[in-house]
Amino acid sequence: MKKTIRRILNIAISCALLLVVMVPMVSAAVQASDFFAFTDVVAIPTGSSNITVEAEINAKYIMQEVGVKSITIYEQQPGGNYLSVKSYTSDNTPSLITQNSAFSYSSLVYKGISGRNYYVSYVLYAKDSSGSEKLYGSTGVVTAK
């Protein structure tokens, strides 16, 4: 009986220690960015072989610049590999970056080939007087219709 009580007590103490260690890790993951509060970038097949890319960025506060630094569209080739077919940057598409705002929304349309698979890689950007931050990511694969 004493052995069973000790085992239960040891398990309870181990669980409590594990919980104490895990709580700070979860908290750190939630606050991963000093600049971005919310980001969402999607690729949507919108018919007529078009792929629409939409990017919504919410900064934590008003930024000097916030938005999309670059978008690259990748197309699946007949052999299965993906090749870059189009790139947009804030230099050649100024509407991707918003000035003096905490919010940015961008939408662009790429004319693809019906039946081909596409995905988008992107770099999001925010800048204020204390510095800047870039977030890198990619969308899921979509098929042009």
mmCIF file of N, CA and C in Angstrom:
data_model
loop_
_atom_site.group_PDB
_atom_site.id
_atom_site.type_symbol
_atom_site.label_atom_id
_atom_site.label_comp_id
_atom_site.label_asym_id
_atom_site.label_seq_id
_atom_site.Cartn_x
_atom_site.Cartn_y
_atom_site.Cartn_z
ATOM 1 N N MET A 1 0.816 -1.189 0.000
ATOM 2 C CA MET A 1 0.000 0.000 0.000
ATOM 3 C C MET A 1 0.870 1.266 0.000
ATOM 4 N N LYS A 2 1.927 1.288 0.820
ATOM 5 C CA LYS A 2 2.808 2.439 0.881
ATOM 6 C C LYS A 2 3.489 2.660 -0.472
ATOM 7 N N LYS A 3 3.828 1.567 -1.172
ATOM 8 C CA LYS A 3 4.478 1.659 -2.466
ATOM 9 C C LYS A 3 3.557 2.314 -3.496
ATOM 10 N N THR A 4 2.281 1.974 -3.470
ATOM 11 C CA THR A 4 1.304 2.540 -4.402
ATOM 12 C C THR A 4 1.130 4.033 -4.149
ATOM 13 N N ILE A 5 1.056 4.426 -2.899
ATOM 14 C CA ILE A 5 0.907 5.847 -2.554
ATOM 15 C C ILE A 5 2.139 6.626 -3.014
ATOM 16 N N ARG A 6 3.329 6.081 -2.833
ATOM 17 C CA ARG A 6 4.561 6.736 -3.274
ATOM 18 C C ARG A 6 4.568 6.909 -4.800
ATOM 19 N N ARG A 7 4.158 5.866 -5.510
ATOM 20 C CA ARG A 7 4.125 5.957 -6.977
ATOM 21 C C ARG A 7 3.148 7.047 -7.431
ATOM 22 N N ILE A 8 1.986 7.089 -6.839
ATOM 23 C CA ILE A 8 0.989 8.107 -7.194
ATOM 24 C C ILE A 8 1.535 9.497 -6.872
ATOM 25 N N LEU A 9 2.157 9.639 -5.723
ATOM 26 C CA LEU A 9 2.742 10.916 -5.342
ATOM 27 C C LEU A 9 3.861 11.318 -6.296
ATOM 28 N N ASN A 10 4.721 10.391 -6.703
ATOM 29 C CA ASN A 10 5.799 10.672 -7.659
ATOM 30 C C ASN A 10 5.234 11.094 -9.014
ATOM 31 N N ILE A 11 4.193 10.428 -9.472
ATOM 32 C CA ILE A 11 3.566 10.787 -10.738
ATOM 33 C C ILE A 11 2.958 12.185 -10.654
ATOM 34 N N ALA A 12 2.286 12.492 -9.557
ATOM 35 C CA ALA A 12 1.676 13.813 -9.389
ATOM 36 C C ALA A 12 2.732 14.920 -9.379
ATOM 37 N N ILE A 13 3.832 14.685 -8.677
ATOM 38 C CA ILE A 13 4.911 15.677 -8.630
ATOM 39 C C ILE A 13 5.540 15.846 -10.013
ATOM 40 N N SER A 14 5.747 14.755 -10.729
ATOM 41 C CA SER A 14 6.310 14.820 -12.084
ATOM 42 C C SER A 14 5.402 15.606 -13.016
ATOM 43 N N CYS A 15 4.097 15.367 -12.926
ATOM 44 C CA CYS A 15 3.139 16.109 -13.764
ATOM 45 C C CYS A 15 3.151 17.602 -13.424
ATOM 46 N N ALA A 16 3.231 17.919 -12.151
ATOM 47 C CA ALA A 16 3.260 19.321 -11.736
ATOM 48 C C ALA A 16 4.527 20.012 -12.259
ATOM 49 N N LEU A 17 5.664 19.355 -12.174
ATOM 50 C CA LEU A 17 6.908 19.930 -12.692
ATOM 51 C C LEU A 17 6.849 20.105 -14.212
ATOM 52 N N LEU A 18 6.284 19.146 -14.899
ATOM 53 C CA LEU A 18 6.141 19.239 -16.354
ATOM 54 C C LEU A 18 5.249 20.417 -16.726
ATOM 55 N N LEU A 19 4.184 20.608 -15.992
ATOM 56 C CA LEU A 19 3.277 21.724 -16.244
ATOM 57 C C LEU A 19 3.987 23.062 -16.027
ATOM 58 N N VAL A 20 4.780 23.164 -14.982
ATOM 59 C CA VAL A 20 5.511 24.398 -14.684
ATOM 60 C C VAL A 20 6.504 24.717 -15.800
ATOM 61 N N VAL A 21 7.110 23.708 -16.385
ATOM 62 C CA VAL A 21 8.073 23.908 -17.462
ATOM 63 C C VAL A 21 7.368 24.267 -18.767
ATOM 64 N N MET A 22 6.208 23.687 -19.037
ATOM 65 C CA MET A 22 5.512 23.884 -20.316
ATOM 66 C C MET A 22 4.824 25.250 -20.426
ATOM 67 N N VAL A 23 4.333 25.826 -19.371
ATOM 68 C CA VAL A 23 3.593 27.090 -19.435
ATOM 69 C C VAL A 23 4.442 28.217 -20.040
ATOM 70 N N PRO A 24 5.697 28.419 -19.635
ATOM 71 C CA PRO A 24 6.483 29.485 -20.275
ATOM 72 C C PRO A 24 6.726 29.224 -21.761
ATOM 73 N N MET A 25 6.832 27.973 -22.180
ATOM 74 C CA MET A 25 7.048 27.645 -23.585
ATOM 75 C C MET A 25 5.834 28.045 -24.417
ATOM 76 N N VAL A 26 4.651 27.804 -23.948
ATOM 77 C CA VAL A 26 3.439 28.185 -24.656
ATOM 78 C C VAL A 26 3.338 29.702 -24.744
ATOM 79 N N SER A 27 3.647 30.374 -23.675
ATOM 80 C CA SER A 27 3.601 31.834 -23.648
ATOM 81 C C SER A 27 4.576 32.432 -24.643
ATOM 82 N N ALA A 28 5.772 31.857 -24.763
ATOM 83 C CA ALA A 28 6.764 32.368 -25.703
ATOM 84 C C ALA A 28 6.302 32.180 -27.141
ATOM 85 N N ALA A 29 5.616 31.090 -27.440
ATOM 86 C CA ALA A 29 5.150 30.833 -28.798
ATOM 87 C C ALA A 29 4.081 31.836 -29.220
ATOM 88 N N VAL A 30 3.243 32.256 -28.308
ATOM 89 C CA VAL A 30 2.177 33.198 -28.628
ATOM 90 C C VAL A 30 2.754 34.565 -28.965
ATOM 91 N N GLN A 31 3.825 34.954 -28.327
ATOM 92 C CA GLN A 31 4.424 36.266 -28.533
ATOM 93 C C GLN A 31 5.680 36.157 -29.388
ATOM 94 N N ALA A 32 5.581 35.478 -30.541
ATOM 95 C CA ALA A 32 6.744 35.214 -31.372
ATOM 96 C C ALA A 32 7.193 36.437 -32.169
ATOM 97 N N SER A 33 6.322 37.423 -32.354
ATOM 98 C CA SER A 33 6.667 38.584 -33.167
ATOM 99 C C SER A 33 6.497 39.876 -32.381
ATOM 100 N N ASP A 34 7.468 40.766 -32.534
ATOM 101 C CA ASP A 34 7.374 42.081 -31.906
ATOM 102 C C ASP A 34 6.553 43.048 -32.749
ATOM 103 N N PHE A 35 6.381 42.731 -34.038
ATOM 104 C CA PHE A 35 5.745 43.661 -34.966
ATOM 105 C C PHE A 35 4.371 43.206 -35.461
ATOM 106 N N PHE A 36 4.195 41.915 -35.681
ATOM 107 C CA PHE A 36 2.974 41.408 -36.306
ATOM 108 C C PHE A 36 1.989 40.857 -35.280
ATOM 109 N N ALA A 37 0.728 41.279 -35.400
ATOM 110 C CA ALA A 37 -0.326 40.739 -34.544
ATOM 111 C C ALA A 37 -1.070 39.614 -35.264
ATOM 112 N N PHE A 38 -1.254 39.761 -36.586
ATOM 113 C CA PHE A 38 -2.000 38.776 -37.375
ATOM 114 C C PHE A 38 -1.532 38.846 -38.818
ATOM 115 N N THR A 39 -1.361 37.684 -39.441
ATOM 116 C CA THR A 39 -1.031 37.640 -40.866
ATOM 117 C C THR A 39 -1.814 36.506 -41.519
ATOM 118 N N ASP A 40 -2.231 36.737 -42.752
ATOM 119 C CA ASP A 40 -2.924 35.694 -43.511
ATOM 120 C C ASP A 40 -2.642 35.920 -44.988
ATOM 121 N N VAL A 41 -2.024 34.948 -45.619
ATOM 122 C CA VAL A 41 -1.756 34.996 -47.052
ATOM 123 C C VAL A 41 -2.331 33.728 -47.658
ATOM 124 N N VAL A 42 -3.180 33.892 -48.682
ATOM 125 C CA VAL A 42 -3.825 32.744 -49.317
ATOM 126 C C VAL A 42 -3.727 32.860 -50.833
ATOM 127 N N ALA A 43 -3.699 31.710 -51.476
ATOM 128 C CA ALA A 43 -3.808 31.622 -52.933
ATOM 129 C C ALA A 43 -5.145 30.952 -53.216
ATOM 130 N N ILE A 44 -5.944 31.568 -54.103
ATOM 131 C CA ILE A 44 -7.302 31.099 -54.362
ATOM 132 C C ILE A 44 -7.490 30.937 -55.873
ATOM 133 N N PRO A 45 -7.910 29.750 -56.337
ATOM 134 C CA PRO A 45 -8.247 29.629 -57.755
ATOM 135 C C PRO A 45 -9.586 30.317 -58.003
ATOM 136 N N THR A 46 -9.609 31.329 -58.866
ATOM 137 C CA THR A 46 -10.815 32.146 -59.039
ATOM 138 C C THR A 46 -11.451 31.993 -60.418
ATOM 139 N N GLY A 47 -11.126 30.926 -61.130
ATOM 140 C CA GLY A 47 -11.735 30.679 -62.429
ATOM 141 C C GLY A 47 -10.974 31.336 -63.558
ATOM 142 N N SER A 48 -11.262 30.925 -64.781
ATOM 143 C CA SER A 48 -10.595 31.434 -65.990
ATOM 144 C C SER A 48 -9.074 31.277 -65.884
ATOM 145 N N SER A 49 -8.618 30.234 -65.204
ATOM 146 C CA SER A 49 -7.189 29.925 -64.980
ATOM 147 C C SER A 49 -6.490 30.924 -64.067
ATOM 148 N N ASN A 50 -7.233 31.811 -63.424
ATOM 149 C CA ASN A 50 -6.634 32.826 -62.551
ATOM 150 C C ASN A 50 -6.373 32.284 -61.157
ATOM 151 N N ILE A 51 -5.254 32.723 -60.593
ATOM 152 C CA ILE A 51 -4.917 32.472 -59.190
ATOM 153 C C ILE A 51 -4.857 33.847 -58.525
ATOM 154 N N THR A 52 -5.726 34.061 -57.539
ATOM 155 C CA THR A 52 -5.724 35.320 -56.794
ATOM 156 C C THR A 52 -4.945 35.116 -55.500
ATOM 157 N N VAL A 53 -4.011 36.012 -55.242
ATOM 158 C CA VAL A 53 -3.233 35.982 -54.004
ATOM 159 C C VAL A 53 -3.691 37.156 -53.151
ATOM 160 N N GLU A 54 -4.139 36.853 -51.934
ATOM 161 C CA GLU A 54 -4.573 37.888 -50.997
ATOM 162 C C GLU A 54 -3.703 37.834 -49.753
ATOM 163 N N ALA A 55 -3.280 39.007 -49.301
ATOM 164 C CA ALA A 55 -2.453 39.111 -48.095
ATOM 165 C C ALA A 55 -3.059 40.146 -47.157
ATOM 166 N N GLU A 56 -3.307 39.723 -45.930
ATOM 167 C CA GLU A 56 -3.817 40.624 -44.896
ATOM 168 C C GLU A 56 -2.833 40.617 -43.740
ATOM 169 N N ILE A 57 -2.379 41.789 -43.363
ATOM 170 C CA ILE A 57 -1.402 41.921 -42.286
ATOM 171 C C ILE A 57 -1.894 42.954 -41.288
ATOM 172 N N ASN A 58 -1.916 42.584 -40.023
ATOM 173 C CA ASN A 58 -2.226 43.507 -38.935
ATOM 174 C C ASN A 58 -0.983 43.619 -38.057
ATOM 175 N N ALA A 59 -0.469 44.817 -37.931
ATOM 176 C CA ALA A 59 0.681 45.054 -37.065
ATOM 177 C C ALA A 59 0.185 45.308 -35.638
ATOM 178 N N LYS A 60 1.089 45.252 -34.690
ATOM 179 C CA LYS A 60 0.722 45.486 -33.297
ATOM 180 C C LYS A 60 0.434 46.960 -33.024
ATOM 181 N N TYR A 61 0.965 47.831 -33.861
ATOM 182 C CA TYR A 61 0.721 49.268 -33.733
ATOM 183 C C TYR A 61 1.050 49.914 -35.076
ATOM 184 N N ILE A 62 0.870 51.197 -35.215
ATOM 185 C CA ILE A 62 1.111 51.879 -36.484
ATOM 186 C C ILE A 62 2.599 51.794 -36.846
ATOM 187 N N MET A 63 2.844 51.355 -38.081
ATOM 188 C CA MET A 63 4.204 51.184 -38.592
ATOM 189 C C MET A 63 4.497 52.229 -39.668
ATOM 190 N N GLN A 64 5.770 52.530 -39.843
ATOM 191 C CA GLN A 64 6.167 53.385 -40.966
ATOM 192 C C GLN A 64 5.853 52.674 -42.286
ATOM 193 N N GLU A 65 6.105 51.366 -42.331
ATOM 194 C CA GLU A 65 5.789 50.531 -43.491
ATOM 195 C C GLU A 65 5.307 49.179 -43.001
ATOM 196 N N VAL A 66 4.259 48.665 -43.639
ATOM 197 C CA VAL A 66 3.767 47.324 -43.322
ATOM 198 C C VAL A 66 3.166 46.745 -44.596
ATOM 199 N N GLY A 67 3.403 45.453 -44.816
ATOM 200 C CA GLY A 67 2.824 44.821 -45.996
ATOM 201 C C GLY A 67 3.653 43.657 -46.490
ATOM 202 N N VAL A 68 3.614 43.467 -47.807
ATOM 203 C CA VAL A 68 4.286 42.345 -48.451
ATOM 204 C C VAL A 68 5.542 42.852 -49.150
ATOM 205 N N LYS A 69 6.666 42.297 -48.788
ATOM 206 C CA LYS A 69 7.936 42.661 -49.424
ATOM 207 C C LYS A 69 8.076 41.944 -50.767
ATOM 208 N N SER A 70 7.677 40.660 -50.827
ATOM 209 C CA SER A 70 7.746 39.939 -52.095
ATOM 210 C C SER A 70 6.778 38.763 -52.115
ATOM 211 N N ILE A 71 6.338 38.440 -53.314
ATOM 212 C CA ILE A 71 5.478 37.282 -53.578
ATOM 213 C C ILE A 71 6.063 36.584 -54.801
ATOM 214 N N THR A 72 6.272 35.281 -54.695
ATOM 215 C CA THR A 72 6.747 34.491 -55.830
ATOM 216 C C THR A 72 5.761 33.356 -56.069
ATOM 217 N N ILE A 73 5.311 33.231 -57.317
ATOM 218 C CA ILE A 73 4.359 32.193 -57.681
ATOM 219 C C ILE A 73 5.122 31.041 -58.330
ATOM 220 N N TYR A 74 4.858 29.829 -57.844
ATOM 221 C CA TYR A 74 5.489 28.620 -58.352
ATOM 222 C C TYR A 74 4.448 27.765 -59.050
ATOM 223 N N GLU A 75 4.835 27.223 -60.211
ATOM 224 C CA GLU A 75 3.942 26.392 -61.017
ATOM 225 C C GLU A 75 4.541 24.994 -61.130
ATOM 226 N N GLN A 76 3.684 23.972 -60.955
ATOM 227 C CA GLN A 76 4.143 22.594 -61.087
ATOM 228 C C GLN A 76 4.299 22.261 -62.575
ATOM 229 N N GLN A 77 5.469 21.751 -62.918
ATOM 230 C CA GLN A 77 5.775 21.393 -64.291
ATOM 231 C C GLN A 77 5.327 19.955 -64.573
ATOM 232 N N PRO A 78 5.230 19.560 -65.844
ATOM 233 C CA PRO A 78 4.795 18.195 -66.180
ATOM 234 C C PRO A 78 5.620 17.107 -65.490
ATOM 235 N N GLY A 79 6.888 17.356 -65.213
ATOM 236 C CA GLY A 79 7.729 16.368 -64.518
ATOM 237 C C GLY A 79 7.483 16.303 -63.018
ATOM 238 N N GLY A 80 6.678 17.243 -62.478
ATOM 239 C CA GLY A 80 6.348 17.227 -61.056
ATOM 240 C C GLY A 80 7.049 18.284 -60.228
ATOM 241 N N ASN A 81 8.171 18.811 -60.719
ATOM 242 C CA ASN A 81 8.872 19.834 -59.940
ATOM 243 C C ASN A 81 8.191 21.198 -60.118
ATOM 244 N N TYR A 82 8.433 22.092 -59.165
ATOM 245 C CA TYR A 82 7.855 23.441 -59.204
ATOM 246 C C TYR A 82 8.920 24.443 -59.632
ATOM 247 N N LEU A 83 8.526 25.332 -60.544
ATOM 248 C CA LEU A 83 9.411 26.401 -60.984
ATOM 249 C C LEU A 83 8.759 27.752 -60.714
ATOM 250 N N SER A 84 9.593 28.732 -60.386
ATOM 251 C CA SER A 84 9.118 30.103 -60.200
ATOM 252 C C SER A 84 8.683 30.650 -61.556
ATOM 253 N N VAL A 85 7.425 31.164 -61.632
ATOM 254 C CA VAL A 85 6.921 31.690 -62.899
ATOM 255 C C VAL A 85 6.647 33.190 -62.844
ATOM 256 N N LYS A 86 6.521 33.756 -61.646
ATOM 257 C CA LYS A 86 6.259 35.200 -61.544
ATOM 258 C C LYS A 86 6.642 35.680 -60.153
ATOM 259 N N SER A 87 7.296 36.845 -60.102
ATOM 260 C CA SER A 87 7.645 37.464 -58.819
ATOM 261 C C SER A 87 7.138 38.892 -58.788
ATOM 262 N N TYR A 88 6.611 39.268 -57.655
ATOM 263 C CA TYR A 88 6.178 40.642 -57.396
ATOM 264 C C TYR A 88 6.955 41.111 -56.181
ATOM 265 N N THR A 89 7.456 42.337 -56.224
ATOM 266 C CA THR A 89 8.137 42.903 -55.066
ATOM 267 C C THR A 89 7.536 44.268 -54.762
ATOM 268 N N SER A 90 7.811 44.758 -53.585
ATOM 269 C CA SER A 90 7.318 46.091 -53.223
ATOM 270 C C SER A 90 7.989 47.169 -54.074
ATOM 271 N N ASP A 91 9.122 46.837 -54.702
ATOM 272 C CA ASP A 91 9.782 47.797 -55.591
ATOM 273 C C ASP A 91 9.034 47.935 -56.921
ATOM 274 N N ASN A 92 8.574 46.795 -57.498
ATOM 275 C CA ASN A 92 7.886 46.875 -58.783
ATOM 276 C C ASN A 92 6.361 46.881 -58.657
ATOM 277 N N THR A 93 5.858 46.659 -57.442
ATOM 278 C CA THR A 93 4.422 46.720 -57.166
ATOM 279 C C THR A 93 4.235 47.477 -55.856
ATOM 280 N N PRO A 94 4.292 48.803 -55.882
ATOM 281 C CA PRO A 94 4.275 49.609 -54.653
ATOM 282 C C PRO A 94 3.024 49.411 -53.794
ATOM 283 N N SER A 95 1.930 48.951 -54.373
ATOM 284 C CA SER A 95 0.699 48.766 -53.596
ATOM 285 C C SER A 95 0.806 47.632 -52.572
ATOM 286 N N LEU A 96 1.893 46.860 -52.607
ATOM 287 C CA LEU A 96 2.075 45.782 -51.634
ATOM 288 C C LEU A 96 2.439 46.306 -50.248
ATOM 289 N N ILE A 97 2.962 47.529 -50.162
ATOM 290 C CA ILE A 97 3.374 48.125 -48.879
ATOM 291 C C ILE A 97 2.477 49.321 -48.562
ATOM 292 N N THR A 98 2.039 49.382 -47.314
ATOM 293 C CA THR A 98 1.235 50.506 -46.832
ATOM 294 C C THR A 98 2.091 51.353 -45.904
ATOM 295 N N GLN A 99 1.975 52.656 -46.020
ATOM 296 C CA GLN A 99 2.759 53.588 -45.205
ATOM 297 C C GLN A 99 1.930 54.065 -44.005
ATOM 298 N N ASN A 100 2.580 54.239 -42.867
ATOM 299 C CA ASN A 100 1.987 54.824 -41.658
ATOM 300 C C ASN A 100 0.626 54.221 -41.311
ATOM 301 N N SER A 101 0.622 52.922 -41.124
ATOM 302 C CA SER A 101 -0.611 52.204 -40.825
ATOM 303 C C SER A 101 -0.291 50.966 -40.000
ATOM 304 N N ALA A 102 -1.309 50.434 -39.367
ATOM 305 C CA ALA A 102 -1.172 49.168 -38.649
ATOM 306 C C ALA A 102 -1.818 48.037 -39.434
ATOM 307 N N PHE A 103 -2.326 48.339 -40.634
ATOM 308 C CA PHE A 103 -3.052 47.351 -41.433
ATOM 309 C C PHE A 103 -2.632 47.445 -42.893
ATOM 310 N N SER A 104 -2.517 46.286 -43.529
ATOM 311 C CA SER A 104 -2.233 46.251 -44.956
ATOM 312 C C SER A 104 -3.010 45.110 -45.592
ATOM 313 N N TYR A 105 -3.619 45.390 -46.736
ATOM 314 C CA TYR A 105 -4.309 44.365 -47.519
ATOM 315 C C TYR A 105 -3.867 44.493 -48.965
ATOM 316 N N SER A 106 -3.460 43.379 -49.554
ATOM 317 C CA SER A 106 -3.047 43.361 -50.951
ATOM 318 C C SER A 106 -3.726 42.202 -51.653
ATOM 319 N N SER A 107 -4.057 42.414 -52.914
ATOM 320 C CA SER A 107 -4.633 41.367 -53.741
ATOM 321 C C SER A 107 -4.065 41.494 -55.139
ATOM 322 N N LEU A 108 -3.630 40.390 -55.710
ATOM 323 C CA LEU A 108 -3.159 40.402 -57.083
ATOM 324 C C LEU A 108 -3.610 39.128 -57.776
ATOM 325 N N VAL A 109 -3.691 39.187 -59.088
ATOM 326 C CA VAL A 109 -4.187 38.061 -59.884
ATOM 327 C C VAL A 109 -3.099 37.624 -60.855
ATOM 328 N N TYR A 110 -2.842 36.317 -60.866
ATOM 329 C CA TYR A 110 -1.897 35.731 -61.806
ATOM 330 C C TYR A 110 -2.673 34.838 -62.764
ATOM 331 N N LYS A 111 -2.444 35.006 -64.063
ATOM 332 C CA LYS A 111 -3.097 34.183 -65.080
ATOM 333 C C LYS A 111 -2.280 32.909 -65.245
ATOM 334 N N GLY A 112 -2.846 31.799 -64.759
ATOM 335 C CA GLY A 112 -2.155 30.530 -64.824
ATOM 336 C C GLY A 112 -2.612 29.679 -66.000
ATOM 337 N N ILE A 113 -2.387 28.390 -65.882
ATOM 338 C CA ILE A 113 -2.806 27.418 -66.881
ATOM 339 C C ILE A 113 -3.789 26.475 -66.204
ATOM 340 N N SER A 114 -4.960 26.336 -66.782
ATOM 341 C CA SER A 114 -6.005 25.492 -66.190
ATOM 342 C C SER A 114 -5.477 24.070 -65.964
ATOM 343 N N GLY A 115 -5.746 23.550 -64.762
ATOM 344 C CA GLY A 115 -5.313 22.200 -64.407
ATOM 345 C C GLY A 115 -3.942 22.122 -63.777
ATOM 346 N N ARG A 116 -3.168 23.178 -63.821
ATOM 347 C CA ARG A 116 -1.833 23.182 -63.213
ATOM 348 C C ARG A 116 -1.928 23.551 -61.736
ATOM 349 N N ASN A 117 -0.986 23.020 -60.962
ATOM 350 C CA ASN A 117 -0.900 23.316 -59.529
ATOM 351 C C ASN A 117 0.051 24.488 -59.294
ATOM 352 N N TYR A 118 -0.313 25.316 -58.302
ATOM 353 C CA TYR A 118 0.465 26.502 -57.959
ATOM 354 C C TYR A 118 0.562 26.640 -56.446
ATOM 355 N N TYR A 119 1.653 27.239 -55.996
ATOM 356 C CA TYR A 119 1.735 27.725 -54.617
ATOM 357 C C TYR A 119 2.510 29.021 -54.615
ATOM 358 N N VAL A 120 2.430 29.752 -53.508
ATOM 359 C CA VAL A 120 3.029 31.077 -53.406
ATOM 360 C C VAL A 120 3.953 31.122 -52.195
ATOM 361 N N SER A 121 5.159 31.624 -52.395
ATOM 362 C CA SER A 121 6.020 31.938 -51.249
ATOM 363 C C SER A 121 6.013 33.453 -51.085
ATOM 364 N N TYR A 122 6.172 33.904 -49.847
ATOM 365 C CA TYR A 122 6.049 35.339 -49.587
ATOM 366 C C TYR A 122 6.961 35.773 -48.453
ATOM 367 N N VAL A 123 7.221 37.074 -48.455
ATOM 368 C CA VAL A 123 7.952 37.719 -47.362
ATOM 369 C C VAL A 123 7.104 38.898 -46.911
ATOM 370 N N LEU A 124 6.690 38.886 -45.651
ATOM 371 C CA LEU A 124 5.931 39.995 -45.073
ATOM 372 C C LEU A 124 6.911 40.923 -44.362
ATOM 373 N N TYR A 125 6.547 42.195 -44.260
ATOM 374 C CA TYR A 125 7.498 43.192 -43.765
ATOM 375 C C TYR A 125 6.791 44.231 -42.904
ATOM 376 N N ALA A 126 7.445 44.602 -41.826
ATOM 377 C CA ALA A 126 6.981 45.715 -40.990
ATOM 378 C C ALA A 126 8.204 46.493 -40.522
ATOM 379 N N LYS A 127 8.057 47.815 -40.508
ATOM 380 C CA LYS A 127 9.171 48.679 -40.115
ATOM 381 C C LYS A 127 8.649 49.840 -39.288
ATOM 382 N N ASP A 128 9.357 50.124 -38.190
ATOM 383 C CA ASP A 128 9.085 51.322 -37.397
ATOM 384 C C ASP A 128 10.416 51.968 -37.047
ATOM 385 N N SER A 129 10.379 52.961 -36.192
ATOM 386 C CA SER A 129 11.606 53.694 -35.860
ATOM 387 C C SER A 129 12.622 52.854 -35.089
ATOM 388 N N SER A 130 12.183 51.760 -34.480
ATOM 389 C CA SER A 130 13.107 50.927 -33.707
ATOM 390 C C SER A 130 13.726 49.797 -34.530
ATOM 391 N N GLY A 131 13.224 49.564 -35.746
ATOM 392 C CA GLY A 131 13.776 48.482 -36.559
ATOM 393 C C GLY A 131 12.731 47.915 -37.500
ATOM 394 N N SER A 132 12.993 46.703 -37.954
ATOM 395 C CA SER A 132 12.068 46.060 -38.879
ATOM 396 C C SER A 132 12.070 44.556 -38.657
ATOM 397 N N GLU A 133 11.075 43.908 -39.249
ATOM 398 C CA GLU A 133 10.962 42.459 -39.140
ATOM 399 C C GLU A 133 10.412 41.911 -40.441
ATOM 400 N N LYS A 134 10.907 40.746 -40.853
ATOM 401 C CA LYS A 134 10.392 40.026 -42.012
ATOM 402 C C LYS A 134 9.895 38.663 -41.556
ATOM 403 N N LEU A 135 8.758 38.257 -42.101
ATOM 404 C CA LEU A 135 8.221 36.915 -41.872
ATOM 405 C C LEU A 135 8.181 36.203 -43.211
ATOM 406 N N TYR A 136 8.660 34.976 -43.247
ATOM 407 C CA TYR A 136 8.704 34.174 -44.469
ATOM 408 C C TYR A 136 7.670 33.070 -44.384
ATOM 409 N N GLY A 137 7.031 32.762 -45.511
ATOM 410 C CA GLY A 137 6.075 31.663 -45.496
ATOM 411 C C GLY A 137 5.651 31.271 -46.898
ATOM 412 N N SER A 138 4.742 30.302 -46.966
ATOM 413 C CA SER A 138 4.205 29.871 -48.250
ATOM 414 C C SER A 138 2.778 29.393 -48.043
ATOM 415 N N THR A 139 2.019 29.425 -49.125
ATOM 416 C CA THR A 139 0.627 28.967 -49.090
ATOM 417 C C THR A 139 0.575 27.483 -49.405
ATOM 418 N N GLY A 140 -0.609 26.930 -49.307
ATOM 419 C CA GLY A 140 -0.815 25.574 -49.763
ATOM 420 C C GLY A 140 -0.915 25.559 -51.284
ATOM 421 N N VAL A 141 -0.907 24.357 -51.846
ATOM 422 C CA VAL A 141 -0.999 24.190 -53.291
ATOM 423 C C VAL A 141 -2.459 24.309 -53.719
ATOM 424 N N VAL A 142 -2.707 25.047 -54.822
ATOM 425 C CA VAL A 142 -4.038 25.181 -55.410
ATOM 426 C C VAL A 142 -3.946 24.826 -56.894
ATOM 427 N N THR A 143 -5.072 24.426 -57.467
ATOM 428 C CA THR A 143 -5.125 24.063 -58.881
ATOM 429 C C THR A 143 -5.921 25.108 -59.641
ATOM 430 N N ALA A 144 -5.341 25.649 -60.694
ATOM 431 C CA ALA A 144 -6.028 26.643 -61.526
ATOM 432 C C ALA A 144 -7.199 25.975 -62.230
ATOM 433 N N LYS A 145 -8.330 26.698 -62.295
ATOM 434 C CA LYS A 145 -9.533 26.160 -62.911
ATOM 435 C C LYS A 145 -9.834 26.875 -64.204
#
